[in-house]
Amino acid sequence: MAVRKIRTIGDEILRKECKPVKAMTPRVRELIEDMFETMYEANGVGLAAPQVGVMKQIVVIDVEDGNQYLLINPEIVEAEGSQTGYEGCLSVPGKTGIVTRPQKVTVRALDENMQEITVTGEDLLARAICHECAHLHGELYVDLVEGELEDTEPAEGEEE
Ligand code: ZN
């Protein structure tokens, strides 16, 4: 496993449409492992493949609810309610902004065995699913920010 370099806003790869994964291969497996490692290293709650420069429809999420979510070729099939709150992105370092998202979403995707799964998430998980799935279509949360992007406080005591 390896930590990969996270692409940041301005990198045109973040604005491209990603391709569906057709088959699980050793290369894709390695990518997924690296994505989890990269996300944890950066203290993120989610990461999409284009953020590490790979144009594939793969998302990893861990909002510390006791689950690790891997979503391959995800498609949001249901959304309800709304929540408005601060959001950030590993590809937009040092910034945060207010975004309104559905309060609850259901996403259909494939797992590591290319079997269909359905995940329903509320609150932060719903926000993360929406945010990460948007990355696969070249969309960034900064497009949706209500008001101005704000600077985050410098994090204290976090691992370098
Ligand atoms: Zn992001």
PDB file of N, CA, C and O in Angstrom, residues 71-142:
ATOM      1  N   LEU A  71     -17.386   2.344  -2.739  1.00  0.00           N
ATOM      2  CA  LEU A  71     -18.464   2.441  -3.726  1.00  0.00           C
ATOM      3  C   LEU A  71     -17.831   2.504  -5.114  1.00  0.00           C
ATOM      4  O   LEU A  71     -17.127   3.456  -5.449  1.00  0.00           O
ATOM      5  N   ILE A  72     -18.096   1.468  -5.906  1.00  0.00           N
ATOM      6  CA  ILE A  72     -17.606   1.420  -7.285  1.00  0.00           C
ATOM      7  C   ILE A  72     -18.785   1.700  -8.210  1.00  0.00           C
ATOM      8  O   ILE A  72     -19.867   1.135  -8.028  1.00  0.00           O
ATOM      9  N   ASN A  73     -18.592   2.559  -9.169  1.00  0.00           N
ATOM     10  CA  ASN A  73     -19.649   2.973 -10.113  1.00  0.00           C
ATOM     11  C   ASN A  73     -20.921   3.408  -9.377  1.00  0.00           C
ATOM     12  O   ASN A  73     -22.025   2.957  -9.711  1.00  0.00           O
ATOM     13  N   PRO A  74     -20.792   4.250  -8.372  1.00  0.00           N
ATOM     14  CA  PRO A  74     -21.968   4.598  -7.561  1.00  0.00           C
ATOM     15  C   PRO A  74     -22.969   5.477  -8.311  1.00  0.00           C
ATOM     16  O   PRO A  74     -22.595   6.281  -9.159  1.00  0.00           O
ATOM     17  N   GLU A  75     -24.214   5.266  -7.935  1.00  0.00           N
ATOM     18  CA  GLU A  75     -25.285   6.087  -8.494  1.00  0.00           C
ATOM     19  C   GLU A  75     -26.268   6.382  -7.367  1.00  0.00           C
ATOM     20  O   GLU A  75     -26.784   5.453  -6.726  1.00  0.00           O
ATOM     21  N   ILE A  76     -26.506   7.643  -7.124  1.00  0.00           N
ATOM     22  CA  ILE A  76     -27.469   8.004  -6.079  1.00  0.00           C
ATOM     23  C   ILE A  76     -28.864   7.793  -6.644  1.00  0.00           C
ATOM     24  O   ILE A  76     -29.218   8.363  -7.674  1.00  0.00           O
ATOM     25  N   VAL A  77     -29.640   6.932  -5.986  1.00  0.00           N
ATOM     26  CA  VAL A  77     -30.946   6.565  -6.518  1.00  0.00           C
ATOM     27  C   VAL A  77     -32.099   7.181  -5.736  1.00  0.00           C
ATOM     28  O   VAL A  77     -33.233   7.179  -6.205  1.00  0.00           O
ATOM     29  N   GLU A  78     -31.800   7.671  -4.533  1.00  0.00           N
ATOM     30  CA  GLU A  78     -32.842   8.320  -3.746  1.00  0.00           C
ATOM     31  C   GLU A  78     -32.221   9.402  -2.892  1.00  0.00           C
ATOM     32  O   GLU A  78     -31.105   9.230  -2.392  1.00  0.00           O
ATOM     33  N   ALA A  79     -32.921  10.500  -2.754  1.00  0.00           N
ATOM     34  CA  ALA A  79     -32.445  11.568  -1.877  1.00  0.00           C
ATOM     35  C   ALA A  79     -33.652  12.212  -1.236  1.00  0.00           C
ATOM     36  O   ALA A  79     -34.678  12.406  -1.892  1.00  0.00           O
ATOM     37  N   GLU A  80     -33.540  12.502   0.052  1.00  0.00           N
ATOM     38  CA  GLU A  80     -34.653  13.190   0.701  1.00  0.00           C
ATOM     39  C   GLU A  80     -34.174  14.159   1.780  1.00  0.00           C
ATOM     40  O   GLU A  80     -33.087  14.002   2.335  1.00  0.00           O
ATOM     41  N   GLY A  81     -34.974  15.136   2.040  1.00  0.00           N
ATOM     42  CA  GLY A  81     -34.673  16.117   3.071  1.00  0.00           C
ATOM     43  C   GLY A  81     -33.523  17.020   2.663  1.00  0.00           C
ATOM     44  O   GLY A  81     -33.040  16.967   1.528  1.00  0.00           O
ATOM     45  N   SER A  82     -33.092  17.849   3.594  1.00  0.00           N
ATOM     46  CA  SER A  82     -31.922  18.672   3.318  1.00  0.00           C
ATOM     47  C   SER A  82     -31.203  19.005   4.608  1.00  0.00           C
ATOM     48  O   SER A  82     -31.782  18.986   5.700  1.00  0.00           O
ATOM     49  N   GLN A  83     -29.906  19.246   4.483  1.00  0.00           N
ATOM     50  CA  GLN A  83     -29.063  19.666   5.596  1.00  0.00           C
ATOM     51  C   GLN A  83     -28.128  20.734   5.056  1.00  0.00           C
ATOM     52  O   GLN A  83     -27.650  20.657   3.930  1.00  0.00           O
ATOM     53  N   THR A  84     -27.894  21.737   5.872  1.00  0.00           N
ATOM     54  CA  THR A  84     -27.007  22.832   5.469  1.00  0.00           C
ATOM     55  C   THR A  84     -25.892  22.922   6.497  1.00  0.00           C
ATOM     56  O   THR A  84     -26.159  22.996   7.701  1.00  0.00           O
ATOM     57  N   GLY A  85     -24.653  22.856   6.014  1.00  0.00           N
ATOM     58  CA  GLY A  85     -23.541  22.915   6.953  1.00  0.00           C
ATOM     59  C   GLY A  85     -22.216  23.061   6.244  1.00  0.00           C
ATOM     60  O   GLY A  85     -22.160  23.063   5.012  1.00  0.00           O
ATOM     61  N   TYR A  86     -21.170  23.164   7.058  1.00  0.00           N
ATOM     62  CA  TYR A  86     -19.834  23.342   6.507  1.00  0.00           C
ATOM     63  C   TYR A  86     -19.324  22.052   5.875  1.00  0.00           C
ATOM     64  O   TYR A  86     -19.581  20.962   6.363  1.00  0.00           O
ATOM     65  N   GLU A  87     -18.602  22.247   4.781  1.00  0.00           N
ATOM     66  CA  GLU A  87     -18.033  21.123   4.062  1.00  0.00           C
ATOM     67  C   GLU A  87     -16.611  21.496   3.660  1.00  0.00           C
ATOM     68  O   GLU A  87     -16.302  22.674   3.458  1.00  0.00           O
ATOM     69  N   GLY A  88     -15.765  20.508   3.553  1.00  0.00           N
ATOM     70  CA  GLY A  88     -14.404  20.738   3.088  1.00  0.00           C
ATOM     71  C   GLY A  88     -14.002  19.631   2.146  1.00  0.00           C
ATOM     72  O   GLY A  88     -14.765  18.686   1.924  1.00  0.00           O
ATOM     73  N   CYS A  89     -12.803  19.739   1.587  1.00  0.00           N
ATOM     74  CA  CYS A  89     -12.367  18.764   0.593  1.00  0.00           C
ATOM     75  C   CYS A  89     -10.852  18.685   0.635  1.00  0.00           C
ATOM     76  O   CYS A  89     -10.183  19.719   0.692  1.00  0.00           O
ATOM     77  N   LEU A  90     -10.328  17.467   0.585  1.00  0.00           N
ATOM     78  CA  LEU A  90      -8.872  17.304   0.604  1.00  0.00           C
ATOM     79  C   LEU A  90      -8.218  17.952  -0.614  1.00  0.00           C
ATOM     80  O   LEU A  90      -7.029  18.273  -0.581  1.00  0.00           O
ATOM     81  N   SER A  91      -8.993  18.162  -1.667  1.00  0.00           N
ATOM     82  CA  SER A  91      -8.449  18.796  -2.866  1.00  0.00           C
ATOM     83  C   SER A  91      -8.560  20.322  -2.825  1.00  0.00           C
ATOM     84  O   SER A  91      -8.143  21.000  -3.771  1.00  0.00           O
ATOM     85  N   VAL A  92      -9.165  20.833  -1.747  1.00  0.00           N
ATOM     86  CA  VAL A  92      -9.266  22.286  -1.571  1.00  0.00           C
ATOM     87  C   VAL A  92      -8.726  22.598  -0.176  1.00  0.00           C
ATOM     88  O   VAL A  92      -9.474  22.953   0.733  1.00  0.00           O
ATOM     89  N   PRO A  93      -7.415  22.435   0.013  1.00  0.00           N
ATOM     90  CA  PRO A  93      -6.852  22.510   1.369  1.00  0.00           C
ATOM     91  C   PRO A  93      -7.022  23.887   1.999  1.00  0.00           C
ATOM     92  O   PRO A  93      -6.930  24.912   1.321  1.00  0.00           O
ATOM     93  N   GLY A  94      -7.305  23.854   3.314  1.00  0.00           N
ATOM     94  CA  GLY A  94      -7.369  25.099   4.080  1.00  0.00           C
ATOM     95  C   GLY A  94      -8.646  25.895   3.919  1.00  0.00           C
ATOM     96  O   GLY A  94      -8.756  26.996   4.427  1.00  0.00           O
ATOM     97  N   LYS A  95      -9.612  25.327   3.198  1.00  0.00           N
ATOM     98  CA  LYS A  95     -10.855  26.072   2.938  1.00  0.00           C
ATOM     99  C   LYS A  95     -12.069  25.275   3.419  1.00  0.00           C
ATOM    100  O   LYS A  95     -12.043  24.048   3.515  1.00  0.00           O
ATOM    101  N   THR A  96     -13.132  26.008   3.685  1.00  0.00           N
ATOM    102  CA  THR A  96     -14.407  25.379   4.029  1.00  0.00           C
ATOM    103  C   THR A  96     -15.524  26.313   3.565  1.00  0.00           C
ATOM    104  O   THR A  96     -15.289  27.502   3.336  1.00  0.00           O
ATOM    105  N   GLY A  97     -16.704  25.739   3.401  1.00  0.00           N
ATOM    106  CA  GLY A  97     -17.820  26.570   2.977  1.00  0.00           C
ATOM    107  C   GLY A  97     -19.131  25.860   3.258  1.00  0.00           C
ATOM    108  O   GLY A  97     -19.165  24.652   3.509  1.00  0.00           O
ATOM    109  N   ILE A  98     -20.196  26.638   3.237  1.00  0.00           N
ATOM    110  CA  ILE A  98     -21.513  26.105   3.569  1.00  0.00           C
ATOM    111  C   ILE A  98     -22.186  25.549   2.317  1.00  0.00           C
ATOM    112  O   ILE A  98     -22.271  26.235   1.287  1.00  0.00           O
ATOM    113  N   VAL A  99     -22.621  24.302   2.437  1.00  0.00           N
ATOM    114  CA  VAL A  99     -23.265  23.621   1.314  1.00  0.00           C
ATOM    115  C   VAL A  99     -24.536  22.932   1.816  1.00  0.00           C
ATOM    116  O   VAL A  99     -24.539  22.336   2.896  1.00  0.00           O
ATOM    117  N   THR A 100     -25.585  23.006   1.025  1.00  0.00           N
ATOM    118  CA  THR A 100     -26.813  22.277   1.342  1.00  0.00           C
ATOM    119  C   THR A 100     -26.828  20.966   0.559  1.00  0.00           C
ATOM    120  O   THR A 100     -26.608  20.953  -0.653  1.00  0.00           O
ATOM    121  N   ARG A 101     -27.057  19.890   1.282  1.00  0.00           N
ATOM    122  CA  ARG A 101     -27.109  18.541   0.703  1.00  0.00           C
ATOM    123  C   ARG A 101     -28.379  17.856   1.186  1.00  0.00           C
ATOM    124  O   ARG A 101     -28.980  18.284   2.173  1.00  0.00           O
ATOM    125  N   PRO A 102     -28.756  16.745   0.553  1.00  0.00           N
ATOM    126  CA  PRO A 102     -29.868  15.961   1.097  1.00  0.00           C
ATOM    127  C   PRO A 102     -29.522  15.447   2.499  1.00  0.00           C
ATOM    128  O   PRO A 102     -28.350  15.196   2.798  1.00  0.00           O
ATOM    129  N   GLN A 103     -30.533  15.278   3.323  1.00  0.00           N
ATOM    130  CA  GLN A 103     -30.309  14.760   4.680  1.00  0.00           C
ATOM    131  C   GLN A 103     -30.086  13.249   4.650  1.00  0.00           C
ATOM    132  O   GLN A 103     -29.382  12.693   5.480  1.00  0.00           O
ATOM    133  N   LYS A 104     -30.666  12.617   3.628  1.00  0.00           N
ATOM    134  CA  LYS A 104     -30.583  11.151   3.543  1.00  0.00           C
ATOM    135  C   LYS A 104     -30.493  10.764   2.073  1.00  0.00           C
ATOM    136  O   LYS A 104     -31.269  11.290   1.256  1.00  0.00           O
ATOM    137  N   VAL A 105     -29.562   9.890   1.754  1.00  0.00           N
ATOM    138  CA  VAL A 105     -29.470   9.408   0.374  1.00  0.00           C
ATOM    139  C   VAL A 105     -29.299   7.897   0.354  1.00  0.00           C
ATOM    140  O   VAL A 105     -28.780   7.295   1.293  1.00  0.00           O
ATOM    141  N   THR A 106     -29.733   7.315  -0.742  1.00  0.00           N
ATOM    142  CA  THR A 106     -29.477   5.901  -1.004  1.00  0.00           C
ATOM    143  C   THR A 106     -28.657   5.828  -2.278  1.00  0.00           C
ATOM    144  O   THR A 106     -28.992   6.474  -3.282  1.00  0.00           O
ATOM    145  N   VAL A 107     -27.568   5.072  -2.214  1.00  0.00           N
ATOM    146  CA  VAL A 107     -26.674   4.938  -3.361  1.00  0.00           C
ATOM    147  C   VAL A 107     -26.569   3.458  -3.733  1.00  0.00           C
ATOM    148  O   VAL A 107     -26.519   2.591  -2.862  1.00  0.00           O
ATOM    149  N   ARG A 108     -26.597   3.217  -5.031  1.00  0.00           N
ATOM    150  CA  ARG A 108     -26.401   1.863  -5.545  1.00  0.00           C
ATOM    151  C   ARG A 108     -25.005   1.820  -6.144  1.00  0.00           C
ATOM    152  O   ARG A 108     -24.584   2.749  -6.847  1.00  0.00           O
ATOM    153  N   ALA A 109     -24.263   0.771  -5.843  1.00  0.00           N
ATOM    154  CA  ALA A 109     -22.876   0.696  -6.299  1.00  0.00           C
ATOM    155  C   ALA A 109     -22.452  -0.765  -6.376  1.00  0.00           C
ATOM    156  O   ALA A 109     -23.251  -1.668  -6.122  1.00  0.00           O
ATOM    157  N   LEU A 110     -21.196  -0.981  -6.708  1.00  0.00           N
ATOM    158  CA  LEU A 110     -20.603  -2.306  -6.669  1.00  0.00           C
ATOM    159  C   LEU A 110     -19.577  -2.338  -5.549  1.00  0.00           C
ATOM    160  O   LEU A 110     -18.955  -1.314  -5.242  1.00  0.00           O
ATOM    161  N   ASP A 111     -19.405  -3.536  -4.957  1.00  0.00           N
ATOM    162  CA  ASP A 111     -18.404  -3.680  -3.893  1.00  0.00           C
ATOM    163  C   ASP A 111     -17.098  -4.235  -4.480  1.00  0.00           C
ATOM    164  O   ASP A 111     -16.939  -4.307  -5.702  1.00  0.00           O
ATOM    165  N   GLU A 112     -16.178  -4.647  -3.600  1.00  0.00           N
ATOM    166  CA  GLU A 112     -14.857  -5.096  -4.066  1.00  0.00           C
ATOM    167  C   GLU A 112     -14.936  -6.391  -4.883  1.00  0.00           C
ATOM    168  O   GLU A 112     -13.995  -6.739  -5.575  1.00  0.00           O
ATOM    169  N   ASN A 113     -16.068  -7.079  -4.777  1.00  0.00           N
ATOM    170  CA  ASN A 113     -16.266  -8.287  -5.586  1.00  0.00           C
ATOM    171  C   ASN A 113     -17.152  -8.025  -6.803  1.00  0.00           C
ATOM    172  O   ASN A 113     -17.632  -8.973  -7.435  1.00  0.00           O
ATOM    173  N   MET A 114     -17.376  -6.751  -7.075  1.00  0.00           N
ATOM    174  CA  MET A 114     -18.213  -6.317  -8.194  1.00  0.00           C
ATOM    175  C   MET A 114     -19.650  -6.821  -8.037  1.00  0.00           C
ATOM    176  O   MET A 114     -20.355  -7.079  -9.003  1.00  0.00           O
ATOM    177  N   GLN A 115     -20.070  -6.963  -6.774  1.00  0.00           N
ATOM    178  CA  GLN A 115     -21.451  -7.315  -6.465  1.00  0.00           C
ATOM    179  C   GLN A 115     -22.218  -6.050  -6.138  1.00  0.00           C
ATOM    180  O   GLN A 115     -21.683  -5.150  -5.477  1.00  0.00           O
ATOM    181  N   GLU A 116     -23.486  -6.021  -6.560  1.00  0.00           N
ATOM    182  CA  GLU A 116     -24.272  -4.819  -6.322  1.00  0.00           C
ATOM    183  C   GLU A 116     -24.602  -4.662  -4.838  1.00  0.00           C
ATOM    184  O   GLU A 116     -24.998  -5.626  -4.179  1.00  0.00           O
ATOM    185  N   ILE A 117     -24.419  -3.459  -4.355  1.00  0.00           N
ATOM    186  CA  ILE A 117     -24.780  -3.137  -2.973  1.00  0.00           C
ATOM    187  C   ILE A 117     -25.610  -1.856  -2.977  1.00  0.00           C
ATOM    188  O   ILE A 117     -25.567  -1.081  -3.928  1.00  0.00           O
ATOM    189  N   THR A 118     -26.350  -1.690  -1.890  1.00  0.00           N
ATOM    190  CA  THR A 118     -27.102  -0.453  -1.698  1.00  0.00           C
ATOM    191  C   THR A 118     -26.750   0.079  -0.318  1.00  0.00           C
ATOM    192  O   THR A 118     -26.771  -0.672   0.657  1.00  0.00           O
ATOM    193  N   VAL A 119     -26.394   1.337  -0.254  1.00  0.00           N
ATOM    194  CA  VAL A 119     -26.053   1.957   1.023  1.00  0.00           C
ATOM    195  C   VAL A 119     -26.971   3.155   1.220  1.00  0.00           C
ATOM    196  O   VAL A 119     -27.145   3.973   0.315  1.00  0.00           O
ATOM    197  N   THR A 120     -27.578   3.211   2.414  1.00  0.00           N
ATOM    198  CA  THR A 120     -28.366   4.385   2.766  1.00  0.00           C
ATOM    199  C   THR A 120     -27.657   5.115   3.896  1.00  0.00           C
ATOM    200  O   THR A 120     -27.247   4.498   4.880  1.00  0.00           O
ATOM    201  N   GLY A 121     -27.468   6.391   3.716  1.00  0.00           N
ATOM    202  CA  GLY A 121     -26.774   7.175   4.729  1.00  0.00           C
ATOM    203  C   GLY A 121     -27.537   8.433   5.066  1.00  0.00           C
ATOM    204  O   GLY A 121     -28.245   8.991   4.224  1.00  0.00           O
ATOM    205  N   GLU A 122     -27.387   8.844   6.330  1.00  0.00           N
ATOM    206  CA  GLU A 122     -28.000  10.095   6.775  1.00  0.00           C
ATOM    207  C   GLU A 122     -26.911  11.025   7.281  1.00  0.00           C
ATOM    208  O   GLU A 122     -25.791  10.600   7.569  1.00  0.00           O
ATOM    209  N   ASP A 123     -27.262  12.277   7.424  1.00  0.00           N
ATOM    210  CA  ASP A 123     -26.383  13.274   8.027  1.00  0.00           C
ATOM    211  C   ASP A 123     -25.008  13.298   7.345  1.00  0.00           C
ATOM    212  O   ASP A 123     -24.936  13.444   6.143  1.00  0.00           O
ATOM    213  N   LEU A 124     -23.928  13.102   8.138  1.00  0.00           N
ATOM    214  CA  LEU A 124     -22.586  13.233   7.569  1.00  0.00           C
ATOM    215  C   LEU A 124     -22.326  12.199   6.471  1.00  0.00           C
ATOM    216  O   LEU A 124     -21.675  12.501   5.463  1.00  0.00           O
ATOM    217  N   LEU A 125     -22.844  10.984   6.658  1.00  0.00           N
ATOM    218  CA  LEU A 125     -22.624   9.965   5.618  1.00  0.00           C
ATOM    219  C   LEU A 125     -23.315  10.367   4.317  1.00  0.00           C
ATOM    220  O   LEU A 125     -22.750  10.208   3.229  1.00  0.00           O
ATOM    221  N   ALA A 126     -24.516  10.908   4.420  1.00  0.00           N
ATOM    222  CA  ALA A 126     -25.226  11.372   3.218  1.00  0.00           C
ATOM    223  C   ALA A 126     -24.434  12.491   2.539  1.00  0.00           C
ATOM    224  O   ALA A 126     -24.273  12.515   1.312  1.00  0.00           O
ATOM    225  N   ARG A 127     -23.907  13.390   3.350  1.00  0.00           N
ATOM    226  CA  ARG A 127     -23.105  14.496   2.803  1.00  0.00           C
ATOM    227  C   ARG A 127     -21.861  13.956   2.094  1.00  0.00           C
ATOM    228  O   ARG A 127     -21.515  14.385   0.996  1.00  0.00           O
ATOM    229  N   ALA A 128     -21.195  13.001   2.744  1.00  0.00           N
ATOM    230  CA  ALA A 128     -19.967  12.438   2.155  1.00  0.00           C
ATOM    231  C   ALA A 128     -20.275  11.700   0.848  1.00  0.00           C
ATOM    232  O   ALA A 128     -19.536  11.829  -0.133  1.00  0.00           O
ATOM    233  N   ILE A 129     -21.356  10.938   0.828  1.00  0.00           N
ATOM    234  CA  ILE A 129     -21.724  10.218  -0.402  1.00  0.00           C
ATOM    235  C   ILE A 129     -21.955  11.212  -1.537  1.00  0.00           C
ATOM    236  O   ILE A 129     -21.434  11.040  -2.642  1.00  0.00           O
ATOM    237  N   CYS A 130     -22.703  12.256  -1.265  1.00  0.00           N
ATOM    238  CA  CYS A 130     -22.984  13.266  -2.310  1.00  0.00           C
ATOM    239  C   CYS A 130     -21.698  13.937  -2.779  1.00  0.00           C
ATOM    240  O   CYS A 130     -21.457  14.083  -3.982  1.00  0.00           O
ATOM    241  N   HIS A 131     -20.875  14.333  -1.831  1.00  0.00           N
ATOM    242  CA  HIS A 131     -19.626  15.031  -2.135  1.00  0.00           C
ATOM    243  C   HIS A 131     -18.703  14.160  -2.987  1.00  0.00           C
ATOM    244  O   HIS A 131     -18.179  14.609  -4.014  1.00  0.00           O
ATOM    245  N   GLU A 132     -18.527  12.902  -2.564  1.00  0.00           N
ATOM    246  CA  GLU A 132     -17.576  12.027  -3.266  1.00  0.00           C
ATOM    247  C   GLU A 132     -18.109  11.612  -4.630  1.00  0.00           C
ATOM    248  O   GLU A 132     -17.350  11.539  -5.601  1.00  0.00           O
ATOM    249  N   CYS A 133     -19.404  11.316  -4.714  1.00  0.00           N
ATOM    250  CA  CYS A 133     -19.971  10.941  -6.014  1.00  0.00           C
ATOM    251  C   CYS A 133     -19.853  12.102  -7.005  1.00  0.00           C
ATOM    252  O   CYS A 133     -19.600  11.885  -8.197  1.00  0.00           O
ATOM    253  N   ALA A 134     -19.993  13.328  -6.517  1.00  0.00           N
ATOM    254  CA  ALA A 134     -19.871  14.498  -7.398  1.00  0.00           C
ATOM    255  C   ALA A 134     -18.477  14.577  -8.024  1.00  0.00           C
ATOM    256  O   ALA A 134     -18.328  14.953  -9.193  1.00  0.00           O
ATOM    257  N   HIS A 135     -17.455  14.182  -7.241  1.00  0.00           N
ATOM    258  CA  HIS A 135     -16.085  14.179  -7.774  1.00  0.00           C
ATOM    259  C   HIS A 135     -15.985  13.342  -9.057  1.00  0.00           C
ATOM    260  O   HIS A 135     -15.186  13.641  -9.937  1.00  0.00           O
ATOM    261  N   LEU A 136     -16.760  12.274  -9.121  1.00  0.00           N
ATOM    262  CA  LEU A 136     -16.661  11.356 -10.269  1.00  0.00           C
ATOM    263  C   LEU A 136     -17.202  11.988 -11.543  1.00  0.00           C
ATOM    264  O   LEU A 136     -17.003  11.463 -12.635  1.00  0.00           O
ATOM    265  N   HIS A 137     -17.904  13.098 -11.373  1.00  0.00           N
ATOM    266  CA  HIS A 137     -18.463  13.798 -12.535  1.00  0.00           C
ATOM    267  C   HIS A 137     -17.829  15.185 -12.689  1.00  0.00           C
ATOM    268  O   HIS A 137     -18.406  16.075 -13.310  1.00  0.00           O
ATOM    269  N   GLY A 138     -16.660  15.341 -12.088  1.00  0.00           N
ATOM    270  CA  GLY A 138     -15.923  16.595 -12.259  1.00  0.00           C
ATOM    271  C   GLY A 138     -16.479  17.756 -11.477  1.00  0.00           C
ATOM    272  O   GLY A 138     -16.158  18.912 -11.754  1.00  0.00           O
ATOM    273  N   GLU A 139     -17.335  17.446 -10.476  1.00  0.00           N
ATOM    274  CA  GLU A 139     -17.958  18.519  -9.695  1.00  0.00           C
ATOM    275  C   GLU A 139     -17.286  18.654  -8.336  1.00  0.00           C
ATOM    276  O   GLU A 139     -16.983  17.657  -7.686  1.00  0.00           O
ATOM    277  N   LEU A 140     -17.078  19.884  -7.917  1.00  0.00           N
ATOM    278  CA  LEU A 140     -16.461  20.163  -6.619  1.00  0.00           C
ATOM    279  C   LEU A 140     -17.445  20.937  -5.744  1.00  0.00           C
ATOM    280  O   LEU A 140     -18.286  21.689  -6.249  1.00  0.00           O
ATOM    281  N   TYR A 141     -17.290  20.761  -4.429  1.00  0.00           N
ATOM    282  CA  TYR A 141     -18.255  21.423  -3.529  1.00  0.00           C
ATOM    283  C   TYR A 141     -18.194  22.936  -3.645  1.00  0.00           C
ATOM    284  O   TYR A 141     -19.185  23.632  -3.369  1.00  0.00           O
ATOM    285  N   VAL A 142     -17.031  23.448  -4.083  1.00  0.00           N
ATOM    286  CA  VAL A 142     -16.911  24.916  -4.181  1.00  0.00           C
ATOM    287  C   VAL A 142     -17.929  25.499  -5.162  1.00  0.00           C
ATOM    288  O   VAL A 142     -18.279  26.671  -5.081  1.00  0.00           O
TER     289      VAL A 142
END
